[in-house]
Amino acid sequence: MGCIGYGSGDALVRTAFRGLSAFPLTPIRDDAVDEGAFAGLVERLAAAGVDSITALGSTGSYAYLSPAERARVTRLAVGHAAGIPVFAGVSALRTSQVLAYAEQAQEAGAAGLLLAPMRYQPLSDDEVFTLFEDLTRHASVPVILYDNPATTGFSFTTELYARIAALPGIGSIKIPGVPADPGKAGKRVAEIRAVVPAHVTIGVSGDAFAAAGLSAGCDAWYSVIGGTVPVAAQRIVRALDEGEPERARAESDRLAPLWDLFASCGGSLRVVAAMAEELGLVQRPCLPAPLQGLGEEQRERLRAVMAALGLDR
Amino acid sequence: MGCIGYGSGDALVRTAFRGLSAFPLTPIRDDAVDEGAFAGLVERLAAAGVDSITALGSTGSYAYLSPAERARVTRLAVGHAAGIPVFAGVSALRTSQVLAYAEQAQEAGAAGLLLAPMRYQPLSDDEVFTLFEDLTRHASVPVILYDNPATTGFSFTTELYARIAALPGIGSIKIPGVPADPGKAGKRVAEIRAVVPAHVTIGVSGDAFAAAGLSAGCDAWYSVIGGTVPVAAQRIVRALDEGEPERARAESDRLAPLWDLFASCGGSLRVVAAMAEELGLVQRPCLPAPLQGLGEEQRERLRAVMAALGLDR
């Protein structure tokens, strides 16, 4: 698992970008990164034995952090990951900022770079392609194409996946989800698989879609809950590793009350942040202002869900 | 015109945030602010006698600039504005960054602060309200509520306008446009006017809507073309000042080929940037990567439009 580098053979890249990639929060306390709490979250993931750790994903609030904070977070993640590969988000609005983030992430020991087409002005497909071209040309570790229309407002076409995945240096594509229907999910993953090189893995995100996505042929799960309650996420991945997709689906269905909370609370971040607060892993509040945590009523519902699912310890 | 400050009486604020506010580009050359070209743009606006200059609007690419670049741009704008009030964009994803931008804008001499609810994670109305509350509490010059759903992805309700406009320190609301139909435009502006304090001005944006918005009772035009071809924008404003809404409408209709280009080229920024390039006011390319300028075909159309409208000199 430790050896990564697209210079050294496709198989190795495929090994790196598969299985459970856990996305830890970056807890904010008094408008600064709570370094102790962050290190604790990473150690928790290392102890659980996740396949990789993606620091500075959307769940890691990368977009809200300063360059110095991002450098420090990547360094802490690598330092506390006990050898598990760490990927780092490098997205920014300006190409030169992306390249600077990539440079510092690599210096900090990141084994992969996650790039979403953050936008203020709407971006064209050519602008997004050129951004990925510029990053892969400069980077010395593989790049994960990060497709998250809910946060970036940019929607990839399958054709654009294909153009970007053909660039040397792309290691994986993080897709936003798959249809719930197994047949349609399989068709969607096969459609992407057909147009990207074999060494580029496909990773599902949107935790509610994980079991469906992995069953449909995704190689990885870029996981929000994996960053805070890794054992619950691993149950789904292990069931599939052991050839039991029905068990994976049952594990996912069991967590449906959590997926419902994600949908009703404006996305997964606020819910997972509250979970980490409830578990005592981070101080409350832990999100960067102006983001606010869950209100009391939502938090009460979350507590009940956590207790019912055994996620409260 | 020069005296602004919401501590010193409502009438003064109303005076400041009315008429033509021109939004200059921030030209980028070799990934740095082209300071000479920017100073030239500001001097052009001062010479034309616009009512105010908004540096670091969306047209000024504020979202793509570093803190140091933003500070420098505000300083240059104030230094070259010949006493015309300068407003400065202070938007950022994190509240503490907004407050830091406000601080440096005020130190640089900004007479007003423009705040849009930039977002990465979707924002709730309460989060946006609290952001404005935090800024107005810290700022010593008035704040312009900047509503631009095309760039921020956040849509204000009229109710949220009302809540925010009631905060001490709000000077103006920059609305994204009005309906083309005069009756509906008048109704929309009256609807906003009815729920915001009298000292808060309403400014229209979306250049194609300027004549309709001003005719419908808007106090100001926050203008993209005003930042590059101020005389064309002033013709519309002057016609209204002279009580001739029909002439204003005719002036606007005359510019319809330009509004069409805005619509077909992914927004006003790329078109106005190309206009400034064609006029020799800035070097080509002048936008921050990954943003790309107009392609050759679009540029050819723009040249024809500029020549037909007399905007090529």
Coordinates of N, CA and C in Angstrom, one line a residue, chain A residues 3-8 13 17 90 98-99 101-113 132-144 168-171:
Chain A
C3 N 3.7 2.1 -1.4 CA 4.5 2.5 -2.6 C 3.6 3.0 -3.6
I4 N 3.7 4.3 -3.9 CA 2.8 4.9 -4.9 C 3.6 5.8 -5.9
G5 N 3.3 5.8 -7.1 CA 4.0 6.6 -8.0 C 3.6 6.2 -9.4
Y6 N 3.1 7.1 -10.2 CA 2.6 6.6 -11.5 C 3.8 6.4 -12.5
G7 N 5.0 6.8 -12.0 CA 6.2 6.5 -12.8 C 6.5 5.0 -12.7
S8 N 6.0 4.3 -11.7 CA 6.5 3.0 -11.4 C 5.5 1.9 -11.8
V13 N -0.5 2.3 -9.0 CA -1.5 3.4 -8.8 C -2.9 2.8 -8.5
F17 N -5.3 3.9 -5.1 CA -6.6 4.6 -5.1 C -7.8 3.6 -5.2
V90 N -6.1 20.1 -3.3 CA -5.3 21.3 -3.7 C -6.1 22.3 -4.5
V98 N -3.5 26.7 -7.2 CA -3.5 25.2 -7.2 C -2.1 24.6 -7.3
L99 N -1.3 25.2 -8.2 CA 0.1 24.7 -8.3 C 0.9 24.9 -7.0
Y101 N -0.4 25.0 -4.0 CA -0.9 24.0 -3.0 C -0.4 22.6 -3.3
A102 N -0.2 22.3 -4.6 CA 0.3 21.0 -5.0 C 1.7 20.8 -4.5
E103 N 2.5 21.9 -4.7 CA 3.9 21.9 -4.3 C 4.0 21.6 -2.8
Q104 N 3.3 22.4 -2.0 CA 3.4 22.2 -0.6 C 2.8 20.9 -0.1
A105 N 1.8 20.4 -0.8 CA 1.3 19.1 -0.4 C 2.3 18.0 -0.6
Q106 N 3.0 18.1 -1.7 CA 4.0 17.1 -2.1 C 5.2 17.2 -1.1
E107 N 5.6 18.4 -0.8 CA 6.6 18.6 0.2 C 6.2 18.0 1.6
A108 N 5.0 18.1 1.9 CA 4.5 17.5 3.2 C 4.3 16.0 3.1
G109 N 4.5 15.4 2.0 CA 4.4 13.9 1.9 C 3.1 13.4 1.3
A110 N 2.3 14.2 0.7 CA 1.1 13.7 0.1 C 1.4 12.7 -1.0
A111 N 0.6 11.6 -1.0 CA 0.8 10.6 -2.1 C -0.2 10.7 -3.2
G112 N -1.0 11.7 -3.2 CA -2.0 12.0 -4.2 C -2.6 13.4 -4.0
L113 N -3.1 14.0 -5.1 CA -3.6 15.3 -5.0 C -5.1 15.3 -5.5
F132 N -6.6 20.9 -15.2 CA -6.1 19.6 -14.9 C -4.8 19.3 -15.6
E133 N -4.7 19.8 -16.9 CA -3.5 19.6 -17.7 C -2.3 20.3 -17.0
D134 N -2.6 21.5 -16.5 CA -1.5 22.3 -15.8 C -1.1 21.6 -14.5
L135 N -2.0 21.1 -13.8 CA -1.7 20.4 -12.5 C -0.9 19.1 -12.8
T136 N -1.4 18.3 -13.7 CA -0.7 17.0 -13.9 C 0.7 17.2 -14.5
R137 N 0.9 18.3 -15.3 CA 2.2 18.6 -15.8 C 3.2 19.0 -14.7
H138 N 2.7 19.6 -13.7 CA 3.6 20.1 -12.6 C 3.7 19.1 -11.5
A139 N 2.7 18.2 -11.3 CA 2.7 17.3 -10.1 C 3.6 16.2 -10.3
S140 N 4.2 15.6 -9.2 CA 5.0 14.4 -9.2 C 4.3 13.3 -8.6
V141 N 3.1 13.5 -8.1 CA 2.3 12.3 -7.6 C 0.9 12.4 -8.3
P142 N 0.2 11.3 -8.3 CA -1.1 11.2 -9.1 C -2.1 12.2 -8.6
V143 N -3.0 12.5 -9.5 CA -4.1 13.5 -9.3 C -5.4 12.7 -9.3
I144 N -6.3 13.1 -8.4 CA -7.7 12.5 -8.4 C -8.6 13.6 -8.9
P168 N -1.5 12.1 -18.6 CA -0.6 11.3 -17.8 C -0.7 11.9 -16.4
G169 N -0.8 11.1 -15.4 CA -0.8 11.6 -14.0 C -2.1 11.6 -13.3
I170 N -3.2 11.2 -14.0 CA -4.5 11.1 -13.4 C -4.5 9.7 -12.8
G171 N -4.8 9.6 -11.5 CA -4.9 8.3 -10.8 C -6.3 7.7 -10.6

